[in-house]
CSV table of C-alpha atoms and ligand atoms in Angstrom, one decimal:
chain,number,residue,atom,x,y,z
A,1,MET,CA,26.7,2.2,78.1
A,2,PRO,CA,24.6,4.7,75.1
A,3,LYS,CA,20.8,4.6,75.0
A,4,ASN,CA,20.7,2.9,71.3
A,5,TYR,CA,23.1,0.5,69.9
A,6,ASP,CA,22.3,-2.8,67.7
A,7,VAL,CA,25.2,-5.4,67.9
A,8,LYS,CA,25.2,-9.2,67.8
A,9,ASP,CA,26.3,-9.6,71.6
A,10,LEU,CA,27.3,-8.3,74.7
A,11,LYS,CA,29.0,-10.8,75.7
A,12,LEU,CA,31.8,-10.5,73.4
A,13,ALA,CA,33.0,-6.7,74.9
A,14,LYS,CA,35.9,-8.7,76.8
A,15,ALA,CA,37.6,-10.4,73.3
A,16,GLY,CA,36.7,-7.1,71.5
A,17,THR,CA,38.9,-4.7,74.2
A,18,LEU,CA,42.1,-7.2,74.3
A,19,LYS,CA,41.6,-6.8,70.4
A,20,MET,CA,42.2,-3.2,70.1
A,21,GLU,CA,44.2,-3.1,73.1
A,22,TRP,CA,46.5,-5.2,70.3
A,23,ALA,CA,46.0,-2.8,67.6
A,24,ALA,CA,46.8,0.3,69.3
A,25,GLU,CA,49.8,-1.0,70.0
A,26,SER,CA,50.4,-0.4,66.8
A,27,MET,CA,49.3,2.7,66.6
A,28,PRO,CA,51.0,5.8,67.9
A,29,VAL,CA,50.8,8.4,66.4
A,30,LEU,CA,46.2,8.3,66.4
A,31,ARG,CA,47.2,7.1,70.6
A,32,SER,CA,49.8,10.4,70.5
A,33,ILE,CA,46.8,12.6,69.2
A,34,GLN,CA,44.3,11.0,71.4
A,35,ASP,CA,46.0,12.5,74.8
A,36,LYS,CA,46.3,15.8,73.5
A,37,PHE,CA,42.3,15.7,72.6
A,38,ALA,CA,41.8,14.9,76.2
A,39,LYS,CA,43.9,16.8,77.9
A,40,ALA,CA,42.1,20.0,75.2
A,41,LYS,CA,38.6,18.3,74.8
A,42,PRO,CA,39.1,20.7,70.7
A,43,LEU,CA,36.2,18.5,69.9
A,44,LYS,CA,33.2,19.1,72.8
A,45,GLY,CA,30.1,18.6,72.0
A,46,LEU,CA,30.5,17.8,68.5
A,47,ARG,CA,28.2,14.9,66.7
A,48,VAL,CA,30.3,12.4,64.6
A,49,ALA,CA,28.0,10.3,62.8
A,50,ALA,CA,30.3,7.4,61.0
A,51,CYS,CA,30.5,4.8,58.4
A,52,LEU,CA,32.9,2.9,58.8
A,53,HIS,CA,34.9,-1.1,59.1
A,54,VAL,CA,34.0,-1.5,62.4
A,55,THR,CA,37.6,-3.0,63.2
A,56,SER,CA,39.5,-2.3,65.7
A,57,GLU,CA,41.1,0.4,64.2
A,58,THR,CA,38.2,2.3,63.6
A,59,GLY,CA,37.7,1.3,67.3
A,60,ILE,CA,40.7,3.8,68.0
A,61,LEU,CA,39.8,6.2,66.2
A,62,MET,CA,36.2,6.3,67.7
A,63,GLN,CA,38.5,6.2,71.3
A,64,THR,CA,40.0,9.7,70.2
A,65,LEU,CA,37.3,10.8,68.6
A,66,LYS,CA,35.9,10.6,72.1
A,67,ALA,CA,38.3,11.5,74.1
A,68,GLY,CA,38.6,15.2,72.8
A,69,GLY,CA,34.8,15.7,73.8
A,70,ALA,CA,32.7,14.5,70.4
A,71,GLU,CA,29.6,12.4,71.1
A,72,VAL,CA,29.7,9.5,68.5
A,73,ARG,CA,27.7,7.2,66.2
A,74,LEU,CA,29.2,4.7,64.1
A,75,THR,CA,27.4,2.9,61.2
A,76,ALA,CA,29.1,0.0,59.4
A,77,SER,CA,30.3,0.7,55.9
A,78,ASN,CA,30.2,-2.7,54.1
A,79,PRO,CA,28.2,-6.0,56.1
A,80,LEU,CA,30.1,-8.1,56.1
A,81,SER,CA,33.6,-6.3,57.6
A,82,THR,CA,32.2,-5.4,60.5
A,83,GLN,CA,34.0,-7.4,63.8
A,84,ASP,CA,31.2,-8.1,66.1
A,85,SER,CA,33.6,-8.1,69.6
A,86,VAL,CA,35.2,-4.4,68.8
A,87,ALA,CA,30.7,-3.7,68.0
A,88,ALA,CA,30.4,-4.9,71.5
A,89,ALA,CA,33.6,-3.3,73.1
A,90,LEU,CA,32.9,-0.2,71.9
A,91,VAL,CA,29.1,-0.7,72.7
A,92,LYS,CA,29.8,-2.2,76.7
A,93,ASN,CA,33.4,-0.8,78.0
A,94,PHE,CA,33.7,2.9,75.7
A,95,GLY,CA,30.3,4.1,76.0
A,96,ILE,CA,30.3,4.3,72.0
A,97,ALA,CA,27.2,3.8,70.5
A,98,VAL,CA,27.6,1.4,67.1
A,99,PHE,CA,24.6,-0.1,64.5
A,100,ALA,CA,26.8,-3.2,63.4
A,101,ILE,CA,26.3,-6.4,62.9
A,102,ASN,CA,28.8,-8.5,60.4
A,103,GLY,CA,26.6,-10.6,58.0
A,104,GLU,CA,23.6,-8.1,58.3
A,105,ASP,CA,21.1,-7.8,55.3
A,106,ASN,CA,21.1,-4.4,53.5
A,107,ARG,CA,17.4,-3.6,54.7
A,108,THR,CA,19.3,-4.0,58.2
A,109,TYR,CA,22.8,-1.7,57.3
A,110,TYR,CA,20.9,0.7,55.6
A,111,ARG,CA,18.6,0.9,58.9
A,112,HIS,CA,22.0,1.2,60.9
A,113,ILE,CA,22.8,4.0,59.0
A,114,ASN,CA,19.9,6.1,60.2
A,115,GLN,CA,20.1,4.8,63.1
A,116,ALA,CA,23.4,7.1,63.2
A,117,LEU,CA,22.3,10.2,61.1
A,118,ASP,CA,19.8,9.9,64.2
A,119,VAL,CA,22.2,11.6,65.5
A,120,ARG,CA,22.1,14.9,63.8
A,121,PRO,CA,25.2,14.5,63.2
A,122,GLN,CA,27.3,18.3,62.9
A,123,ILE,CA,30.5,16.2,60.8
A,124,THR,CA,30.3,13.2,58.8
A,125,MET,CA,32.3,10.5,58.3
A,126,ASP,CA,32.4,7.9,55.7
A,127,ASP,CA,34.1,5.0,54.0
A,128,GLY,CA,32.5,4.8,50.4
A,129,ALA,CA,30.4,7.8,50.8
A,130,ASP,CA,27.4,6.0,52.1
A,131,LEU,CA,26.3,9.0,54.5
A,132,VAL,CA,27.1,11.4,51.9
A,133,SER,CA,24.7,9.9,49.7
A,134,THR,CA,21.6,9.0,52.5
A,135,ILE,CA,22.0,12.3,53.9
A,136,HIS,CA,21.1,13.5,50.2
A,137,SER,CA,18.9,10.8,49.2
A,138,LYS,CA,16.9,10.8,52.6
A,139,ARG,CA,17.8,13.1,54.6
A,140,ARG,CA,18.2,16.2,53.9
A,141,ALA,CA,16.7,17.5,56.6
A,142,LEU,CA,19.8,16.9,58.6
A,143,LEU,CA,22.2,19.3,55.8
A,144,LYS,CA,21.4,22.6,57.6
A,145,GLY,CA,23.0,21.4,60.5
A,146,ILE,CA,25.9,20.0,59.0
A,147,ILE,CA,29.6,21.5,58.6
A,148,GLY,CA,31.2,19.4,56.7
A,149,GLY,CA,32.5,15.3,56.5
A,150,THR,CA,35.4,13.1,55.4
A,151,GLU,CA,35.9,10.1,52.8
A,152,GLU,CA,38.9,7.4,53.2
A,153,THR,CA,38.3,5.1,50.6
A,154,THR,CA,38.8,5.8,46.3
A,155,THR,CA,35.5,5.0,45.8
A,156,GLY,CA,33.9,7.6,47.7
A,157,VAL,CA,36.2,10.1,46.9
A,158,ILE,CA,35.3,9.4,43.2
A,159,ARG,CA,32.0,9.5,44.0
A,160,LEU,CA,31.5,13.4,45.8
A,161,LYS,CA,34.2,15.0,43.1
A,162,SER,CA,31.1,13.8,40.8
A,163,MET,CA,28.8,15.7,43.6
A,164,ALA,CA,30.5,18.4,42.9
A,165,ARG,CA,30.6,18.7,39.6
A,166,ASN,CA,27.1,17.9,39.1
A,167,LYS,CA,26.6,20.5,41.5
A,168,VAL,CA,24.6,18.5,44.2
A,169,LEU,CA,27.1,18.8,47.0
A,170,GLU,CA,25.6,20.4,49.8
A,171,TYR,CA,28.6,20.6,52.1
A,172,PRO,CA,33.4,20.3,52.5
A,173,ILE,CA,34.7,17.2,52.2
A,174,ILE,CA,37.9,16.3,52.7
A,175,ALA,CA,38.9,13.5,51.2
A,176,VAL,CA,41.2,11.6,53.4
A,177,ASN,CA,42.0,9.4,51.4
A,178,ASP,CA,44.0,12.0,49.1
A,179,ALA,CA,46.8,12.8,51.8
A,180,ASP,CA,49.7,11.3,50.8
A,181,THR,CA,50.1,10.1,54.2
A,182,LYS,CA,47.3,7.8,54.1
A,183,HIS,CA,46.6,6.4,50.0
A,184,LEU,CA,50.5,5.8,49.8
A,185,PHE,CA,50.7,3.3,52.4
A,186,ASP,CA,47.2,2.2,53.5
A,187,ASN,CA,46.3,1.7,50.1
A,188,ARG,CA,49.7,-0.3,48.8
A,189,TYR,CA,51.0,-1.6,51.8
A,190,GLY,CA,47.8,-2.0,54.0
A,191,THR,CA,45.9,-3.8,50.9
A,192,GLY,CA,48.7,-5.8,49.0
A,193,GLN,CA,49.3,-6.9,52.4
A,194,SER,CA,45.7,-7.8,53.6
A,195,THR,CA,44.6,-9.1,50.2
A,196,ILE,CA,46.9,-12.2,49.7
A,197,ASP,CA,46.1,-12.1,53.8
A,198,GLY,CA,42.2,-12.6,52.5
A,199,ILE,CA,42.4,-14.5,49.7
A,200,LEU,CA,45.0,-17.5,51.7
A,201,ARG,CA,42.6,-16.9,54.8
A,202,ALA,CA,39.7,-18.5,52.5
A,203,THR,CA,41.5,-20.8,50.4
A,204,ASN,CA,45.3,-21.7,51.3
A,205,VAL,CA,46.1,-21.5,47.9
A,206,LEU,CA,49.7,-21.6,47.3
A,207,LEU,CA,50.5,-18.8,45.7
A,208,ALA,CA,53.4,-20.2,44.2
A,209,GLY,CA,53.7,-21.1,40.2
A,210,LEU,CA,50.3,-19.5,40.2
A,211,ASN,CA,48.8,-16.9,37.6
A,212,PHE,CA,47.6,-13.7,39.5
A,213,VAL,CA,45.5,-11.6,37.3
A,214,ILE,CA,45.0,-8.2,39.1
A,215,ALA,CA,42.8,-6.4,37.2
A,216,GLY,CA,43.5,-2.2,38.1
A,217,TYR,CA,46.8,-0.9,38.5
A,218,GLY,CA,46.4,2.4,41.5
A,219,TRP,CA,47.7,2.0,44.8
A,220,CYS,CA,45.6,-0.9,45.6
A,221,GLY,CA,47.0,-2.6,42.5
A,222,ARG,CA,50.6,-1.9,43.0
A,223,GLY,CA,50.3,-2.7,46.7
A,224,LEU,CA,48.9,-6.2,45.9
A,225,ALA,CA,51.2,-7.1,42.3
A,226,LEU,CA,54.6,-5.8,44.8
A,227,ARG,CA,53.1,-8.9,47.5
A,228,ALA,CA,52.0,-11.2,44.9
A,229,ARG,CA,55.1,-11.3,43.0
A,230,GLY,CA,56.5,-11.4,47.0
A,231,MET,CA,54.9,-15.2,47.7
A,232,GLY,CA,56.0,-16.2,44.1
A,233,ALA,CA,53.0,-15.4,41.6
A,234,LYS,CA,53.2,-14.8,38.0
A,235,VAL,CA,51.5,-11.6,38.1
A,236,ILE,CA,48.9,-10.0,35.0
A,237,VAL,CA,48.2,-6.8,35.1
A,238,THR,CA,44.7,-5.3,33.0
A,239,GLU,CA,44.4,-1.6,33.4
A,240,ILE,CA,42.2,0.4,31.4
A,241,ASP,CA,44.7,3.3,31.3
A,242,PRO,CA,47.5,3.8,29.2
A,243,ILE,CA,49.8,5.5,32.3
A,244,LYS,CA,49.9,3.3,34.8
A,245,ALA,CA,49.7,0.1,31.8
A,246,ILE,CA,53.2,1.2,30.9
A,247,GLU,CA,54.5,1.7,35.3
A,248,ALA,CA,53.2,-2.0,34.9
A,249,VAL,CA,55.7,-2.4,32.4
A,250,MET,CA,58.1,-1.1,33.8
A,251,ASP,CA,57.3,-2.4,36.8
A,252,GLY,CA,58.2,-6.5,35.4
A,253,PHE,CA,54.2,-7.5,35.1
A,254,GLU,CA,52.7,-8.9,32.1
A,255,VAL,CA,49.8,-6.3,30.8
A,256,MET,CA,47.2,-7.7,28.6
A,257,PRO,CA,43.5,-6.7,28.1
A,258,MET,CA,40.5,-9.1,29.8
A,259,GLY,CA,39.5,-10.3,26.9
A,260,ARG,CA,43.6,-12.2,26.8
A,261,ALA,CA,44.0,-12.7,31.2
A,262,ALA,CA,40.4,-14.3,31.4
A,263,ALA,CA,42.0,-18.0,30.1
A,264,ILE,CA,44.7,-17.5,32.0
A,265,GLY,CA,44.2,-16.8,35.5
A,266,ASP,CA,44.4,-19.4,38.3
A,267,VAL,CA,43.7,-16.1,40.9
A,268,PHE,CA,42.1,-12.6,40.2
A,269,VAL,CA,41.4,-10.2,41.7
A,270,THR,CA,39.8,-6.5,40.8
A,271,VAL,CA,40.9,-3.2,42.1
A,272,THR,CA,39.1,-0.4,40.1
A,273,GLY,CA,36.3,1.5,41.5
A,274,ASN,CA,34.7,0.8,38.7
A,275,LYS,CA,31.6,-1.8,37.7
A,276,GLY,CA,31.3,-4.7,35.1
A,277,VAL,CA,35.0,-5.3,35.1
A,278,ILE,CA,34.9,-9.5,35.7
A,279,ARG,CA,32.1,-9.9,33.1
A,280,ARG,CA,30.1,-12.9,31.2
A,281,GLU,CA,32.0,-13.5,28.9
A,282,HIS,CA,35.5,-13.8,30.8
A,283,PHE,CA,33.4,-16.1,33.3
A,284,LYS,CA,32.8,-18.1,30.0
A,285,ALA,CA,36.5,-18.1,29.0
A,286,MET,CA,38.1,-18.7,33.1
A,287,LYS,CA,40.1,-22.4,33.4
A,288,ASN,CA,38.6,-24.5,35.5
A,289,GLY,CA,39.1,-24.0,39.2
A,290,ALA,CA,39.5,-20.1,38.3
A,291,ILE,CA,39.5,-18.3,41.5
A,292,VAL,CA,37.9,-14.7,42.1
A,293,ALA,CA,38.0,-11.5,44.5
A,294,ASN,CA,37.5,-8.1,44.2
A,295,SER,CA,39.3,-6.0,46.7
A,296,GLY,CA,37.5,-3.3,45.8
A,297,HIS,CA,35.4,-1.5,47.6
A,298,PHE,CA,31.9,-2.5,46.6
A,299,ASN,CA,30.8,-5.5,44.5
A,300,VAL,CA,30.1,-4.7,41.6
A,301,GLU,CA,33.1,-4.5,40.6
A,302,ILE,CA,32.7,-8.6,39.5
A,303,ASP,CA,29.2,-9.1,37.2
A,304,ILE,CA,27.8,-11.9,40.1
A,305,PRO,CA,24.6,-12.0,38.3
A,306,ALA,CA,25.8,-13.0,35.4
A,307,LEU,CA,27.7,-15.5,37.0
A,308,LYS,CA,25.3,-17.2,39.2
A,309,ALA,CA,22.5,-17.0,35.6
A,310,LEU,CA,25.9,-19.4,34.0
A,311,ALA,CA,26.0,-21.5,36.7
A,312,LYS,CA,23.8,-24.5,36.9
A,313,SER,CA,24.6,-24.9,40.4
A,314,LYS,CA,26.8,-22.9,43.5
A,315,ARG,CA,27.4,-24.4,47.2
A,316,ARG,CA,29.7,-23.1,50.0
A,317,VAL,CA,32.6,-25.2,50.0
A,318,ARG,CA,34.8,-23.6,52.7
A,319,ASP,CA,34.1,-20.2,55.2
A,320,PHE,CA,34.0,-17.7,52.7
A,321,VAL,CA,33.8,-19.4,49.2
A,322,ASP,CA,31.5,-20.0,46.7
A,323,GLU,CA,32.5,-22.8,44.4
A,324,PHE,CA,29.8,-22.5,41.1
A,325,THR,CA,29.3,-25.1,38.7
A,326,LEU,CA,28.8,-23.2,34.7
A,327,ARG,CA,27.0,-25.5,32.2
A,328,GLY,CA,29.5,-27.3,30.3
A,329,GLY,CA,30.8,-28.8,33.8
A,330,LYS,CA,33.4,-26.0,34.6
A,331,LYS,CA,34.1,-24.9,38.0
A,332,VAL,CA,33.9,-21.0,39.7
A,333,SER,CA,34.9,-19.7,43.2
A,334,LEU,CA,33.8,-16.0,44.2
A,335,LEU,CA,35.7,-15.6,47.1
A,336,GLY,CA,33.4,-13.5,50.6
A,337,GLU,CA,30.2,-12.7,48.0
A,338,GLY,CA,32.2,-10.3,45.8
A,339,ARG,CA,32.7,-7.8,48.8
A,340,LEU,CA,36.1,-6.5,49.8
A,341,ILE,CA,37.9,-10.0,49.9
A,342,ASN,CA,40.6,-8.4,52.8
A,343,LEU,CA,38.2,-7.1,55.1
A,344,ALA,CA,35.0,-10.4,54.4
A,345,ALA,CA,38.3,-13.0,55.0
A,346,ALA,CA,40.3,-11.0,56.8
A,347,GLU,CA,40.6,-8.0,60.0
A,348,GLY,CA,41.8,-5.8,56.8
A,349,HIS,CA,44.5,-3.9,56.9
A,350,PRO,CA,46.7,-4.2,59.7
A,351,ALA,CA,46.8,-1.2,62.5
A,352,MET,CA,50.4,0.1,61.8
A,353,VAL,CA,49.2,1.3,58.4
A,354,MET,CA,45.4,2.6,59.5
A,355,ASP,CA,47.1,4.8,62.0
A,356,MET,CA,48.2,7.5,59.4
A,357,SER,CA,44.9,6.8,58.2
A,358,PHE,CA,43.2,7.6,60.6
A,359,ALA,CA,45.0,10.0,62.2
A,360,ASN,CA,44.4,12.3,59.4
A,361,GLN,CA,40.9,11.6,59.6
A,362,ALA,CA,41.2,12.8,63.3
A,363,MET,CA,43.3,16.0,62.3
A,364,SER,CA,40.6,16.3,59.4
A,365,THR,CA,37.5,16.5,61.5
A,366,LEU,CA,39.2,19.5,64.1
A,367,PHE,CA,39.9,21.0,60.5
A,368,LEU,CA,36.7,21.0,59.8
A,369,ARG,CA,35.3,22.6,63.5
A,370,ARG,CA,38.2,25.1,63.0
A,371,GLU,CA,37.2,26.1,59.5
A,372,GLY,CA,34.6,23.6,58.6
A,373,LYS,CA,32.0,27.0,58.2
A,374,LYS,CA,34.4,28.7,56.0
A,375,LEU,CA,34.9,26.1,53.4
A,376,ALA,CA,32.8,26.0,49.8
A,377,LYS,CA,30.1,22.8,49.0
A,378,ASP,CA,33.5,21.0,47.4
A,379,VAL,CA,36.2,18.8,48.2
A,380,PHE,CA,38.9,20.0,48.9
A,381,PRO,CA,42.4,17.7,50.2
A,382,VAL,CA,43.7,17.4,54.2
A,383,PRO,CA,45.6,20.4,54.8
A,384,LYS,CA,49.6,20.0,54.0
A,385,LYS,CA,50.5,20.9,56.9
A,386,ILE,CA,48.3,18.0,58.0
A,387,ASP,CA,49.8,15.7,56.0
A,388,GLU,CA,53.4,16.6,57.1
A,389,ALA,CA,52.8,16.8,60.0
A,390,ILE,CA,51.4,13.1,60.7
A,391,ALA,CA,54.4,11.4,58.6
A,392,ARG,CA,56.7,13.6,61.3
A,393,MET,CA,55.0,11.7,63.2
A,394,LYS,CA,55.0,8.3,62.3
A,395,LEU,CA,58.3,8.6,61.3
A,396,GLY,CA,59.8,9.4,65.1
A,397,SER,CA,57.2,6.8,66.4
A,398,MET,CA,59.3,4.1,63.7
A,399,GLY,CA,63.0,5.8,65.2
A,400,ALA,CA,63.5,6.9,61.8
A,401,LYS,CA,65.1,10.7,62.0
A,402,ILE,CA,65.6,12.6,58.2
A,403,ASP,CA,68.2,15.8,57.0
A,404,VAL,CA,66.7,19.6,57.2
A,405,LEU,CA,67.8,21.6,55.0
A,406,THR,CA,70.7,24.2,55.0
A,407,ALA,CA,69.6,28.2,55.0
A,408,ASP,CA,72.1,27.9,52.1
A,409,GLN,CA,70.0,25.0,50.6
A,410,LYS,CA,66.6,26.7,50.9
A,411,LYS,CA,67.4,29.8,49.3
A,412,TYR,CA,69.2,27.5,45.8
A,413,LEU,CA,65.2,25.8,46.1
A,414,THR,CA,63.8,29.6,45.9
A,415,GLU,CA,65.3,31.1,43.8
A,416,TRP,CA,66.0,30.6,39.7
A,417,GLN,CA,69.3,32.8,39.2
A,418,GLU,CA,72.4,29.8,39.5
A,419,GLY,CA,72.9,27.5,36.8
A,420,THR,CA,75.3,25.6,35.6
B,1,ADE,N1,39.6,-0.6,55.3
B,1,ADE,C1,40.9,-1.0,55.1
B,1,ADE,N2,41.4,-1.4,56.5
B,1,ADE,C2,41.0,-1.4,58.2
B,1,ADE,C3,40.7,-1.5,58.6
B,1,ADE,N3,42.0,-2.5,59.5
B,1,ADE,N4,40.0,-0.4,59.2
B,1,ADE,C4,39.5,0.0,59.1
B,1,ADE,N5,38.7,0.4,57.3
B,1,ADE,C5,39.8,0.3,56.8
């Protein structure tokens, strides 16, 4: 067992190990990387601090890094997403130092981040850029030892690109989120399904026939719209980007501003990566019984202080459901305190899709170890070769085969002379 850790209860370790075994069955790509790492030890001696949702899928990633020879410390990327049983299993049964307790307050959250950083990481692995921002603002002495970092999510990549633009980013970052084998599947099918899963576990509402308002038509919004429609909901999309808005219209959804959707919606979900998307004026316009949730990285997408200010009372009516009674008597329910509902009330994305996301994390860590010192202080994509190799491994694991270009076709694609 590691000397340092902070988890809820080590007695949960058995249940956590079973959860991880279940997840591993659906993560063939990551497992094959793990097997290769275990033989070649390409991460030998590498110190990694990871700030990710502490789930069974993350557990398999941590095992993989350790199999490669890395010394890993794991802390949570959200106070409500930790699966305490997995945290216990990682400590007790896999010797990995975890600092994460579900429901921890903000002070504990940042204490845990600092404890993970005490490993003096050479690589940081973020989901939302909290490690990078803590290092750059409060732990600058660590900077000299860092080779590079990876970032899992859209919101984190936005924060990091803004740091790079402002020339304050002090080490290279691989934007795992931007790999095709990540966002096209994890953000779309993962968020799509797990957000519905979280809302249903929290509320048990019947989606058929409901007006389901989705703020944001990025890959997460697209996936969520697809799945909500599949459950029979009438989907309304709100956007600020005209191109994404056309796409939503042509995908068959109603598009309108939040100012109008607020009065129509039964269920609202924010997936924009921005703040203040549902605000005071929107709460005031909502119907009695409206349900509001967020599946974006931070809970600032919903102006919760505004909701609190409008309310004369609040009560917890079910796990993950806070019912606010506004002055005038109208009730609005907020799910999971506005934290990502797919991880707060459900278990996040299924292992089948996290397989590709975390294969990207593992391979990007290896890439940074080998090439990181040559990279500038900027945000870089996952190398195309890695992205494609992961796609091929996943396809293989699914028993699907694809065609290969003939020599003539290859030539055709590289020449311009041939026309009609
Ligand atoms: N983000 C979304 N779903 C996740 C999961 N199952 N594990 C880790 N991070 C996630």
